[in-house]
Structures are given as C-alpha cells and as structure tokens.
Coordinates of C-alpha atoms in Angstrom, one line a residue:
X185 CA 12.2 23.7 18.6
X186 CA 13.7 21.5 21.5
X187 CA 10.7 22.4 23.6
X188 CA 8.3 21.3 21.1
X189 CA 11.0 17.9 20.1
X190 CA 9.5 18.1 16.7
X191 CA 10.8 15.6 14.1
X192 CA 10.7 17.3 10.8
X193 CA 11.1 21.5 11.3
X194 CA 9.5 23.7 8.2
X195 CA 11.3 27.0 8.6
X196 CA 9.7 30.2 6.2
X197 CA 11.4 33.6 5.6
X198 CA 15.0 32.5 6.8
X199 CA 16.4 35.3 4.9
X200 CA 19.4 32.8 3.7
X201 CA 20.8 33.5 -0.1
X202 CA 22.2 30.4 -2.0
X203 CA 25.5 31.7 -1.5
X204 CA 25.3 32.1 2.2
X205 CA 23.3 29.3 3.7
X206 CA 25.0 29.0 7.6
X207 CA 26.1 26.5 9.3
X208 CA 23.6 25.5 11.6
X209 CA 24.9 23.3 14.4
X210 CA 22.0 22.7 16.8
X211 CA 22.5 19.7 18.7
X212 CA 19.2 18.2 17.7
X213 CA 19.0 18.5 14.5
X214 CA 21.7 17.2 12.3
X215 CA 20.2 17.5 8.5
X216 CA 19.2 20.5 6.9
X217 CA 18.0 21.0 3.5
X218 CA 17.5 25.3 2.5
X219 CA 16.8 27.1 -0.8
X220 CA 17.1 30.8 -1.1
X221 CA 17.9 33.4 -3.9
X222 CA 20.9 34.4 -5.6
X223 CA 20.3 38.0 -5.7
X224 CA 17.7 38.5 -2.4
X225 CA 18.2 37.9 1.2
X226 CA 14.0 38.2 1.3
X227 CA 12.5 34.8 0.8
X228 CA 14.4 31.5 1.9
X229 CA 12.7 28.5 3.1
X230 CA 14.3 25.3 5.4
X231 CA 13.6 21.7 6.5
X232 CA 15.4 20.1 9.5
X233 CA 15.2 17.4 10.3
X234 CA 16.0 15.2 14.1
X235 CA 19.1 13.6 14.4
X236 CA 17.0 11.2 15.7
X237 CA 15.2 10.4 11.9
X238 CA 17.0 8.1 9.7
X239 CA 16.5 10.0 6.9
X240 CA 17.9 9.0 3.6
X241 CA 18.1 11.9 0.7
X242 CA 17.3 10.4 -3.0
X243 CA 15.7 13.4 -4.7
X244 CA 15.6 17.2 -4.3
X245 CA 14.1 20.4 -6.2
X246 CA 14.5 24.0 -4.9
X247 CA 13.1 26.8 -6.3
X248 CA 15.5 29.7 -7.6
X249 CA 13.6 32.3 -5.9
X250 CA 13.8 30.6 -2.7
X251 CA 10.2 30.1 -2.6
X252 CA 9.9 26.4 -2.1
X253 CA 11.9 23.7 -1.3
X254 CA 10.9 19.8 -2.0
X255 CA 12.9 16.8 -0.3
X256 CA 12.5 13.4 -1.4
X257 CA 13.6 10.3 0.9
X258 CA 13.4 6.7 2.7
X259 CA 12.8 6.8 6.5
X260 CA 13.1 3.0 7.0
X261 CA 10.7 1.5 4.5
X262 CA 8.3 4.0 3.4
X263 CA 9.4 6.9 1.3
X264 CA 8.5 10.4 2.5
X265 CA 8.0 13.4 0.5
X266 CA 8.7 16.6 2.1
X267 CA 7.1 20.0 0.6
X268 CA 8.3 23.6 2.1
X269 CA 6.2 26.5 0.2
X270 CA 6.4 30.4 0.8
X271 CA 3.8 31.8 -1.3
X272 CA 4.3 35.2 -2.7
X273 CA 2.3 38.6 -1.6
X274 CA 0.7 38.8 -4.9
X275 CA -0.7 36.4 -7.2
X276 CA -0.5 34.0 -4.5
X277 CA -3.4 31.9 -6.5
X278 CA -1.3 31.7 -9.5
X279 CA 1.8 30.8 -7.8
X280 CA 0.4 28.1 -5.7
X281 CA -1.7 26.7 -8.4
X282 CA 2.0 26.1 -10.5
X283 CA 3.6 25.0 -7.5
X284 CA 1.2 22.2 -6.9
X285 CA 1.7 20.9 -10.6
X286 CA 5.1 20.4 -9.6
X287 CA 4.4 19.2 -6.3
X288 CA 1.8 16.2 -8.1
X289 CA 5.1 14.9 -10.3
X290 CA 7.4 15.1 -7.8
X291 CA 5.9 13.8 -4.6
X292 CA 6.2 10.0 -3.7
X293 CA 4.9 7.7 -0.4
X294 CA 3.6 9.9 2.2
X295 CA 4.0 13.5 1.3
X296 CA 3.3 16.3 3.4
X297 CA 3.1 19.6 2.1
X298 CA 3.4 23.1 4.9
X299 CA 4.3 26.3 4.7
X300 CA 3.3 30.2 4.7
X301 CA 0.6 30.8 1.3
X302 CA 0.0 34.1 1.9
X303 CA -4.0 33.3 1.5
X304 CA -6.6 32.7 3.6
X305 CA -8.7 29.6 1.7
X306 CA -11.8 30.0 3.9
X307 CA -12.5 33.8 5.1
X308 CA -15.5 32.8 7.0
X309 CA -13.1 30.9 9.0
X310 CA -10.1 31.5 8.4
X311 CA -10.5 35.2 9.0
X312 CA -11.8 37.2 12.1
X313 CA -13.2 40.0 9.4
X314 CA -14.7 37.0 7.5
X315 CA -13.0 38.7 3.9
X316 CA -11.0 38.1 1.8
X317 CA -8.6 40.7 -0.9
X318 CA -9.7 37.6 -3.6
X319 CA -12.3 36.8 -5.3
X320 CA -14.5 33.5 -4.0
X321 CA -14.1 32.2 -7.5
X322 CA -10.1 32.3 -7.3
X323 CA -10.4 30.6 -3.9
X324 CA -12.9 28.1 -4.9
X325 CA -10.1 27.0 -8.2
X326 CA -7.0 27.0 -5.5
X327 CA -9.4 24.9 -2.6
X328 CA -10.4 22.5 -6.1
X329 CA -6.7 22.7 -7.2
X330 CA -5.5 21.2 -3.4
X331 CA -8.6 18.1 -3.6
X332 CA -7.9 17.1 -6.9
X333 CA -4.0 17.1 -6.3
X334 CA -5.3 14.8 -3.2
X335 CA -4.0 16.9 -0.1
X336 CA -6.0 17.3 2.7
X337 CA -5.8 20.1 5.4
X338 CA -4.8 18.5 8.8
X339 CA -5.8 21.0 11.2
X340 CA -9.0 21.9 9.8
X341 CA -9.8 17.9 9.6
X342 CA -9.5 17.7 13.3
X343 CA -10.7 21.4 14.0
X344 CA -14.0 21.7 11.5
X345 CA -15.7 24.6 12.9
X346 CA -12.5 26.0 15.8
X347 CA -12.3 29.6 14.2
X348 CA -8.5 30.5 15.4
X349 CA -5.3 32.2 13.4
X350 CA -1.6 32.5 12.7
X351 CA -0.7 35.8 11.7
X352 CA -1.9 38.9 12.9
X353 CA -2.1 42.0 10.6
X354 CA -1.2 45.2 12.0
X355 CA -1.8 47.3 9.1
X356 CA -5.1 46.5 8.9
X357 CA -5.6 45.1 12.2
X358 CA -7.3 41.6 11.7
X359 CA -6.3 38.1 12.2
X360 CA -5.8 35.2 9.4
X361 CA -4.7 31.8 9.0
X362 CA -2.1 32.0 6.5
X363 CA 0.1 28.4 7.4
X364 CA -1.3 25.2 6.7
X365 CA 0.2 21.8 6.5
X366 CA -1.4 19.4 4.0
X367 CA -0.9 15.6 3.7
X368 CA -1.3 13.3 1.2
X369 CA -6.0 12.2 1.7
X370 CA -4.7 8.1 1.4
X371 CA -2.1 8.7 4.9
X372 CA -4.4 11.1 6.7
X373 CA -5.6 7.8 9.3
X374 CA -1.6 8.5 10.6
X375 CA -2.7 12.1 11.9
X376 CA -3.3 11.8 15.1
X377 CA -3.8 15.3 16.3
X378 CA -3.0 18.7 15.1
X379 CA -2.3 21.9 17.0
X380 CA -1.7 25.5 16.4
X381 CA 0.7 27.8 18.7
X382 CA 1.2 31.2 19.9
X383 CA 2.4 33.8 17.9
X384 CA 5.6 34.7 20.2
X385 CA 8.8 35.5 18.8
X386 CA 8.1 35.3 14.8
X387 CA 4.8 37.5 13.4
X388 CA 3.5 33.5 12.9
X389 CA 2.1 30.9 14.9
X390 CA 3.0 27.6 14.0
X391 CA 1.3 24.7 13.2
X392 CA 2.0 21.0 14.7
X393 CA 0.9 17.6 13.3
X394 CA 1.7 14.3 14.6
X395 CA 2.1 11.8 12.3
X396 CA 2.9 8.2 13.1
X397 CA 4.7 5.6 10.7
X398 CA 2.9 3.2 9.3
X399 CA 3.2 -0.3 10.3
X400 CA 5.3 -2.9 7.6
X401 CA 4.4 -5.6 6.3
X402 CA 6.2 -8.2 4.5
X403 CA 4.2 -10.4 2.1
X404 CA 5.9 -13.6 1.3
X405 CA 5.5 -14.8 -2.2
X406 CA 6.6 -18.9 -3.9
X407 CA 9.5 -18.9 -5.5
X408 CA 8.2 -20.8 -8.9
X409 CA 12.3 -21.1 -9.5
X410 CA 12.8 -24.0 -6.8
X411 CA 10.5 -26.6 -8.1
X412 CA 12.2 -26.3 -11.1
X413 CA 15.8 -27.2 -9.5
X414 CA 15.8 -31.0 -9.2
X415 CA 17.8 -31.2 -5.6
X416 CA 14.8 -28.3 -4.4
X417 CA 11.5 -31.0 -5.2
X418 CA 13.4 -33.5 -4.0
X419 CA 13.9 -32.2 -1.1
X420 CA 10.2 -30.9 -0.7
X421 CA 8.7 -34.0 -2.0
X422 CA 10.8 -35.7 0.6
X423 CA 9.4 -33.4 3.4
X424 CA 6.0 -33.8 2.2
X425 CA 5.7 -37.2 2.6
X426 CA 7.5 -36.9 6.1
X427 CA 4.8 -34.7 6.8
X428 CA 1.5 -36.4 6.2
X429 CA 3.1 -39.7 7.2
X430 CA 3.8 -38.0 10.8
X431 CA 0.4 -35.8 10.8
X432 CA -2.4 -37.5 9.5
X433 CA -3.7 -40.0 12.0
X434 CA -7.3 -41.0 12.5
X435 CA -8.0 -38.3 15.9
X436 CA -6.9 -35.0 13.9
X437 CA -9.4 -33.2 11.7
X438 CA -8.3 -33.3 7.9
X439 CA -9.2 -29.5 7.8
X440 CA -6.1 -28.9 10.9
X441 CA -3.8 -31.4 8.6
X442 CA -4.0 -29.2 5.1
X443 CA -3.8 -25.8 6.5
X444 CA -0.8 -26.6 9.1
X445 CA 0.8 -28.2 6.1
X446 CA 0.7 -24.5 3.9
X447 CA 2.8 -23.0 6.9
X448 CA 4.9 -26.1 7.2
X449 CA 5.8 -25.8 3.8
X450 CA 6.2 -22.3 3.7
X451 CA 9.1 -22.8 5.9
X452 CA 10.9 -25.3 4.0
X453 CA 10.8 -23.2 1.0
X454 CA 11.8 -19.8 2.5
X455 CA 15.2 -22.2 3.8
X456 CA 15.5 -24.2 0.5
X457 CA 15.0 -20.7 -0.9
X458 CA 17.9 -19.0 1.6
X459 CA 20.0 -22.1 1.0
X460 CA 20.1 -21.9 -2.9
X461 CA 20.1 -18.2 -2.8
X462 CA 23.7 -18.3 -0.4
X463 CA 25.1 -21.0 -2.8
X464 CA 24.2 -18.8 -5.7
X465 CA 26.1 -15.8 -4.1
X466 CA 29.1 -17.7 -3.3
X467 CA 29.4 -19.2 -7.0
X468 CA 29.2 -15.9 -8.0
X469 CA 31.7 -14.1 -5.8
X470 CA 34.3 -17.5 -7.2
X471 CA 33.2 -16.6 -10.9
X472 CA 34.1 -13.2 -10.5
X473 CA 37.3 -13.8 -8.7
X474 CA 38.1 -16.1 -11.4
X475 CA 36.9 -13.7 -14.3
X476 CA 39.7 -11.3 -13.0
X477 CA 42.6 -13.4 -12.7
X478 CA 42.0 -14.9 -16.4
X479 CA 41.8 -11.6 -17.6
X480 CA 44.8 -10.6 -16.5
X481 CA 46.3 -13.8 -17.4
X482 CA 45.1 -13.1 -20.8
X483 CA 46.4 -9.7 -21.6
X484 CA 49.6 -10.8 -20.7
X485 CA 50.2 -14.4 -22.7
X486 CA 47.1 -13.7 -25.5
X487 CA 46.2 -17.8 -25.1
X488 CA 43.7 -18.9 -26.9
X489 CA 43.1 -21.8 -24.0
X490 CA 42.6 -19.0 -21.5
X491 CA 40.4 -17.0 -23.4
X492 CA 38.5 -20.1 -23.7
X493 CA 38.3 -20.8 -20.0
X494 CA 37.5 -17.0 -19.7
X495 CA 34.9 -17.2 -22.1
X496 CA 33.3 -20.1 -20.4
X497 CA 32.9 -18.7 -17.0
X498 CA 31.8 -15.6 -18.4
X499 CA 28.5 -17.5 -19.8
X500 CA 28.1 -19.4 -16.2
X501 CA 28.2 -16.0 -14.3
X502 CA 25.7 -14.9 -16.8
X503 CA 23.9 -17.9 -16.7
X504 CA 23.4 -17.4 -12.8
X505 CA 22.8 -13.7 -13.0
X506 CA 19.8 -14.4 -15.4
X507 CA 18.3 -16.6 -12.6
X508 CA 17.6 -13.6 -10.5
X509 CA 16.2 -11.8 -13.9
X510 CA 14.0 -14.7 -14.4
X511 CA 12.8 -14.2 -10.8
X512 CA 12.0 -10.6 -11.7
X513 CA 10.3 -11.6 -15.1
X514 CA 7.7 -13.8 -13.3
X515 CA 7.0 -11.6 -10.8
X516 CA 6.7 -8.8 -13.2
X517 CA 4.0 -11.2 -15.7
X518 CA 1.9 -11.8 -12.3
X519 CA 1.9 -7.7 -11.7
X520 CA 0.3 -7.8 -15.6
X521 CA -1.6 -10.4 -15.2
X522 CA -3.6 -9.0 -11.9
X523 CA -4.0 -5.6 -13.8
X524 CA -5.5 -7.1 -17.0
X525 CA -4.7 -8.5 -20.1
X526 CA -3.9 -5.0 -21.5
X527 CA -2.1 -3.5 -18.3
X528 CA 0.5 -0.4 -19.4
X529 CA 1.7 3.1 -17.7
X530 CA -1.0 5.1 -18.9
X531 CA -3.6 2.1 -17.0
X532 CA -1.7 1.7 -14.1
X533 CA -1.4 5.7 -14.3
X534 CA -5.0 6.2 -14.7
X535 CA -5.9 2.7 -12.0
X536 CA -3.7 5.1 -9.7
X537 CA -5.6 8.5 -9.4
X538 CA -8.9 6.2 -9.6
X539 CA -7.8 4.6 -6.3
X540 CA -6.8 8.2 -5.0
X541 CA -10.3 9.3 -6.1
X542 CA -11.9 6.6 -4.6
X543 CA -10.4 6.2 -1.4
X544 CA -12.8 7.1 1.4
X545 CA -11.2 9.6 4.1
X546 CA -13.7 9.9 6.4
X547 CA -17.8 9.3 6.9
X548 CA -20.6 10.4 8.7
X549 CA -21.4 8.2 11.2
X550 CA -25.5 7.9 12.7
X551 CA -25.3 10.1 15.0
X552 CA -23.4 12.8 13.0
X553 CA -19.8 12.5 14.3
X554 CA -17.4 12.2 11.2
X555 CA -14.6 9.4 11.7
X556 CA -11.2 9.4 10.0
X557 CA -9.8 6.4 11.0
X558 CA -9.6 3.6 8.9
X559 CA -10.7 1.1 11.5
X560 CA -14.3 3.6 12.7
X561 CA -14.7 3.9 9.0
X562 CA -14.6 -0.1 8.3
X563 CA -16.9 -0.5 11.2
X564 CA -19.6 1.8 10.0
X565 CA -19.7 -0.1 6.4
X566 CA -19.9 -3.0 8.2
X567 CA -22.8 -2.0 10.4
X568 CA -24.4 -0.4 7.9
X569 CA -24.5 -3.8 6.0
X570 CA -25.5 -6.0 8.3
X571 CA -28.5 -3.5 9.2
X572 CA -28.9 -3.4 5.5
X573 CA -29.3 -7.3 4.4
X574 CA -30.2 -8.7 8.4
X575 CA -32.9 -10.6 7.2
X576 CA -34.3 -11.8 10.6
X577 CA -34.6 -8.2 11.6
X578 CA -37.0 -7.3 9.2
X579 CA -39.5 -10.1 9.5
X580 CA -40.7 -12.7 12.1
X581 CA -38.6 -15.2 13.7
X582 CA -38.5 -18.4 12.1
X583 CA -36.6 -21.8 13.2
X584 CA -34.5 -23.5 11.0
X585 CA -36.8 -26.3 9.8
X586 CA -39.8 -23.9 9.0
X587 CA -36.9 -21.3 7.2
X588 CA -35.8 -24.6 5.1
X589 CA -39.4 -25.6 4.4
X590 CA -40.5 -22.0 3.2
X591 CA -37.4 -21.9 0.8
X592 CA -37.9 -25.2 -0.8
X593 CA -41.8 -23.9 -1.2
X594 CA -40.0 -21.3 -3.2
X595 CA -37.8 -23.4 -5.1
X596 CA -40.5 -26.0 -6.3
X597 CA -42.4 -23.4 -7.7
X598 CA -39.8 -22.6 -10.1
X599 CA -39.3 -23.9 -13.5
X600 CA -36.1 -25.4 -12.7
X601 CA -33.7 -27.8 -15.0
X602 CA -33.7 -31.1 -13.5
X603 CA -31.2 -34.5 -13.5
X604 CA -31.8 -37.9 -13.8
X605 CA -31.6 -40.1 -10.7
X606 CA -28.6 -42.0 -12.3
X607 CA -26.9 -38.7 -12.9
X608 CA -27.9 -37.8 -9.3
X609 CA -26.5 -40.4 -7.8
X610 CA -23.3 -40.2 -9.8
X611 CA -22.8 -36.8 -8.8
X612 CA -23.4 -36.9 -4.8
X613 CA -21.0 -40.2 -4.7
X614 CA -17.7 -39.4 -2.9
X615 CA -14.6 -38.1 -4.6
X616 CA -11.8 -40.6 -5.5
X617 CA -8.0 -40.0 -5.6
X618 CA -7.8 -41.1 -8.9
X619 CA -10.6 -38.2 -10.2
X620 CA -8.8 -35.9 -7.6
X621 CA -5.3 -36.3 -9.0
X622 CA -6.5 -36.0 -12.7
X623 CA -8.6 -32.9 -12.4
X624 CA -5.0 -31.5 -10.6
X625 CA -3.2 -32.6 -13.5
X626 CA -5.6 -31.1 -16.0
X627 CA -5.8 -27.7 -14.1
X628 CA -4.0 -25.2 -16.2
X629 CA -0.4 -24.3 -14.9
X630 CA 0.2 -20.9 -13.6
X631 CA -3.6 -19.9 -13.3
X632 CA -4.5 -21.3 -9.8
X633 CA -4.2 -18.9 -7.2
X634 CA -2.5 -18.4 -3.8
X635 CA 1.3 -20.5 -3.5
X636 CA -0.6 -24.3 -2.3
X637 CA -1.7 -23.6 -6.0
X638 CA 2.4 -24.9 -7.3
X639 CA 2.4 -27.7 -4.5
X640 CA -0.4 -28.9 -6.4
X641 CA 0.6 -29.0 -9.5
X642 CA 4.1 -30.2 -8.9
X643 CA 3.0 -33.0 -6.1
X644 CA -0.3 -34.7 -7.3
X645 CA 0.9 -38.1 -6.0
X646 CA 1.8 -36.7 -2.4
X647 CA -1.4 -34.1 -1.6
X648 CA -4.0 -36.0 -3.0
X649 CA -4.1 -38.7 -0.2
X650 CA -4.5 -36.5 2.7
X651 CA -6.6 -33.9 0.1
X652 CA -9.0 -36.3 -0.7
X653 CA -10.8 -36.0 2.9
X654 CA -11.5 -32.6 2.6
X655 CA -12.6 -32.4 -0.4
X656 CA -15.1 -35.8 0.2
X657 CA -16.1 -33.1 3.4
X658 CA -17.8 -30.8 1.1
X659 CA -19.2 -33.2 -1.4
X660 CA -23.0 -33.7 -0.1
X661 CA -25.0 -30.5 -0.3
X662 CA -26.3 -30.7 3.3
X663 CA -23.1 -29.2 4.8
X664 CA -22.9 -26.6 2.1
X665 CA -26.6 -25.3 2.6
X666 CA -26.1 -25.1 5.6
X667 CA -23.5 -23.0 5.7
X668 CA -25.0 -20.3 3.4
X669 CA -28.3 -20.8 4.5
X670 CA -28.1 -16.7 5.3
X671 CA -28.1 -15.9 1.3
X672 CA -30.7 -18.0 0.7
X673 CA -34.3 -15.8 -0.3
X674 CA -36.9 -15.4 2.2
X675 CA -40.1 -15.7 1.4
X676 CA -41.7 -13.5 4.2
X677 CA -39.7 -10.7 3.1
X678 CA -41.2 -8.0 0.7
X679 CA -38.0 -6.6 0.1
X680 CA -37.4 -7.1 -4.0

C-alpha cells in the first residue's frame, strides 16, 4: 500500500467480524470504513482511505453479511461515492444484480464501484480457457445490468483487446479476471490510466485506477434582491453613470464600452451584495442577542411591555431570515422555469437518466482509434461538421461578389412578400433612444435572459445612451449579411 501511495484502498476477504474490526494504525492511512458478519470471520470487506484525503463521511450502508460496503462523502466540493463488493461463490449473477439496485439509489457525484465478483463477464477475454461455469445469457443480463446502471469498466476501457488476469485457479488450473473497478460512464474523461498487478502475497492481483478531481467552477448568478433595496440602486445607478461618463469617449469602440461595463458591474454587485449580506448578519446576531435577554426578562417580571418589545423583534428577525428564503424562492422558480412549465421529481428524475443515456463516452475517430476524452471527442464532432456543411469544399471557388450575385439570383426567383418603399425606409432608419428606452420598458420583467437583462430593466435612462450605438451598429442589413454570409444557400451546390 505505501509502495503503490494509493488514495482510496479497496480491501476484500479481511476476515474481520462486526464485533472485532481491529484497530488499524498505519501511518498513512487515517480512515477506515469495514463491514463484516456477526456470526463468520469468512467474508469482510474495507475502504481506507489517505490521511492525505479530506474526506468528509455523510452516508453509509454495510451489508450484514459483510459482503459489501458503500461510503458516501464530500472531498472538497464534489461528492464521491465509494462502492466495496465481494460477490459470493454461487449465484454470483443474482447477488450482484441486487446489489447494483442498491448501488443505483444510493450512489451520488462520482461513484466508483471495485471489488472481487466472483465472475468472469467476458470468458473470451477474461479467461485463459475462454469458458465460463455460466451461461452467456446470465452474463449478457449482469454485462446489461452494469450499462444500464451507467458503470463503465476502467481497465478494459484503456485495455480493449490486452487479454491478462487476477486470480489464478489452482483447482482447475486456469487464470481469470475476477476484480474490476467500475466508474460512474459521465466521470470516465478523469481516468487517466488503469493498471493491473502481480499476484504476490494475496491469491489476487490488484487493480489500479487514477482518477483526477475535477476542476470547480463557480458560476456567479444577480442577486434580483439588491435592486429592490433603495440604498443598493442608488448606489448602482450612481456607479453607472460614473461609468459611461468616464468610458465612453469618441476613440473607444461602443462594442469595448458595453461589455467592460457587464464585468464592471458585476463587481459592484458582488460588493453591494457582500456589504448588505455582513450588515444582515450583524442585525441578526443583535436580534438574537436581544431575543434572549427579553426572554429572560420576561419569565421573570411577566410584562406585558416586554413581551411587546419581544414580540416585535421576533417579527424583524423573521422578517430578515425570510430575505435569504426569498433568495432561495427565486432561484428555485428560475430552476422551474429552465426545466419547463411542468418541471417535477418524476421529470427532472426521468431528464436525469436521459442525460446519463445520452452522454457520449467515447467515439470512433477516422482512422479507427477510439477517444475518451472529452476534449478528442468535441474535436471530432467538430471536424466532422465542418467537413459536413464546408460548402466551398464541395464546389468551385467563388469570390465574394459572384457568391452575393448567385444568391440574390436565387432569391429573386422566389415568390417573396415584399414592403413598400415608405415602409422600407422607415425600417432601415437608425434607432432612437426614445424607441430604445420604450421597447426596454415594454420588455416583460423576469423573462430576458443573462444578469445585463435586470440592469436593463431597472436603468433604462442610464444604458440607453451608451446602448443606442450598438444597437444603431446592427441596424442596416449589409453588416448583418455579411456576417452570415456562410448560411446563406449556394446555388452551385446539388446537395438538397
């Protein structure tokens, strides 16, 4: 184990019964979680973990046999699911197969599931007499169990054809590969490698796979609840106007001006936000401080004027505590509202396993080579669809001016609604403020998206000005074929 430095130890056969788990003090590993059997010492199974692994415990099942053993935690801020299994010598199919249905309602985050089953699931290669004491049809219902329960095997991903084994047989004198470790098909791009040892002191080999954490990120997200504090718009109406007055000047693009102003923003509501949320915390802590001296004032004199001072800051502490509930409501209607109008468990249940069934693990590339990283599997879709719709590739070269000629030969030829010269004109003139600042106001509330969306809505007067550029930027159509000129149809291609 210290040779190896491995983070998380999955220990089968320890022989340990539930009354009589040891002690053990290695200097490496500080947590231990075992499950064993009250009346055998035969079965027993173990996870260790590093003293180097923050590990944080919040759930835990053990088998009474002493079979398996499932560990539930946080390890920063992803939650990992540990899964310890020591399948039976018979009706190993059976066993496993109930095991996993347990497995599916317990497991959370990245769950990795390991341990001895008894079986070989492949006897062709998993075997060196390529048999198997089953039948192909059980295997076939345990290897369907395992994909539909979404747990892919790690070393056989990274070793496809490699024909090598764990255990060696000496009653009937053939090798098998009878430990696996499994993870979870939407965290196998954190595998980076998986290798199998030497069968030297145990009748086992064992089985190493290095997975790496996955990287964090924090999505920031408006707080609707400022604007709706008077001292809060003040103070980013104020800095608004502080900003364009200082930013917009004739030798900066009006494009730089609005999206430096989204970031500039940003910051002065996460500190108006930290501000408000410290003030809140502090009123708080002096409500409650004050809740307990009147109460004991109270049960002592029975006043009626200090129940009614106690009554009173009971219903501000309330009132303050309901602000972060309110906080929570919102963000809870936007979780509804990006499901669908009829969002429930039973969706979001079913929206779950459809992502799980949908997620794409690894792909063929061209030249037959399968990729399992996320990033080689993004970059063949993208080549293969920019292959697929490269228009210039499957026709002549054309310039721009004979490309823009052959579509409007296309276009005339259709049957096309047409406007009135007036109406044309009325349409291509340059956008106002004025007809900027009333199609803000008219916008429904809550329905725009992305956090500029509230700035918007709240500040018409203050955004418009330095909006009005922009939008005037995009209001002739020249710019705007131009810039999707590639999705226009070509005419020289016979492609439907």
């Amino acid at each position: 184990m210290r040779r190896h430095k491995a983070t998380v130890l999955f220990l089968q056969e320890t022989h340990f019964k539930v009354s009589k788990f040891p002690n053990l003090s290695f200097a490496c590993y500080s947590q231990w979680f075992h499950s064993g059997s009250h009346s055998s010492n035969s079965k027993g199974v173990s996870i260790g973990l590093h003293k180097n692994c923050p590990f944080m415990l919040t759930d835990q099942l053990c088998d009474v046999q002493g079979r398996f053993i499932m560990v539930k935690g946080r390890i920063g801020q992803h939650t990992y699911t540990f899964i310890n299994l020591y399948a039976p010598n018979a009706n190993q199919i059976k066993w496993l197969q109930h095991t996993l249905d347990l497995a599916v309602s317990f497991r959370e985050g990245i769950t990795i599931l390991g341990g001895d089953f008894n079986v070989a699931l492949n006897p062709l290669l998993d075997t060196s007499s390529k048999k198997s004491a089953h039948s192909q049809r059980a295997l076939c219902s345990l290897t369907l169990k395992l994909a539909r329960s979404h747990f892919i095997d790690v070393w056989r991903t990274f070793h496809p054809n490699t024909r090598d084994f764990t255990f060696f047989s000496q009653a009937h004198g053939s090798y098998q590969r009878l430990d696996y470790l499994f993870i979870s098909k939407e965290h196998l791009q954190l595998c980076s490698r998986s290798d199998m040892g030497s069968i030297v002191l145990s009748d086992h080999a064992p089985i190493f796979v290095h997975v790496r954490a996955p990287q964090s990120f924090c999505k920031w997200r408006m707080n609707e609840q400022l604007l709706s504090y008077p001292d809060s718009k003040s103070k980013l109406e104020q800095a608004l106007q502080l900003y364009f007055s200082v930013n917009c000047s004739p030798g900066v693009s009006p494009n730089t001006i609005w999206d430096a102003h989204k970031v500039f923003i940003r910051g002065q509501c996460i500190s108006i936000g930290a501000y408000e949320k410290k003030k809140r915390r502090i009123k708080i802590t002096e409500l409650m401080d004050r809740i307990a001296v009147l109460e004991c004032a109270h049960k002592q004199s029975l006043l009626q004027s200090t129940l009614h001072e106690l009554t009173l800051c009971r219903e501000s502490l309330k009132n303050l505590l309901n602000t972060a509930s309110a906080k929570y409501y919102l963000h809870f209607q936007q979780r509804v509202f990006a499901h669908g109008n009829r969002a429930s468990k039973f969706v979001m249940h079913r929206l779950r396993k459809r992502t799980l069934n949908n997620f794409v693990h690894k792909l063929r590339s061209p030249d037959g080579t399968l990729a399992f990283n996320s990033d080689q599997i993004a970059s063949l879709f993208r080549d293969f669809y920019q292959n697929l719709y490269n228009l210039e590739a499957n026709g002549p070269a054309m310039s721009p001016s004979r490309r823009e000629s052959r579509c409007r030969e296309f276009l005339d030829r259709l049957p096309l609604p047409k406007i009135s010269e007036a109406d044309t004109t009325h349409l291509l003139s340059p956008f106002t403020i004025e007809e900027l600042i009333t199609a803000i106001r008219g916008s429904p509330k809550g329905k725009s998206p992305g956090p500029a969306s509230h700035i918007l809505c709240h500040f018409p007067g203050n955004i418009s000005p330095p909006l009005t550029p922009i939008v005037q930027q995009y209001s002739h159509w020249q710019p705007i074929i131009q810039r999707y000129d590639f999705g226009i149809y070509n005419p020289d291609s016979q492609r439907g």
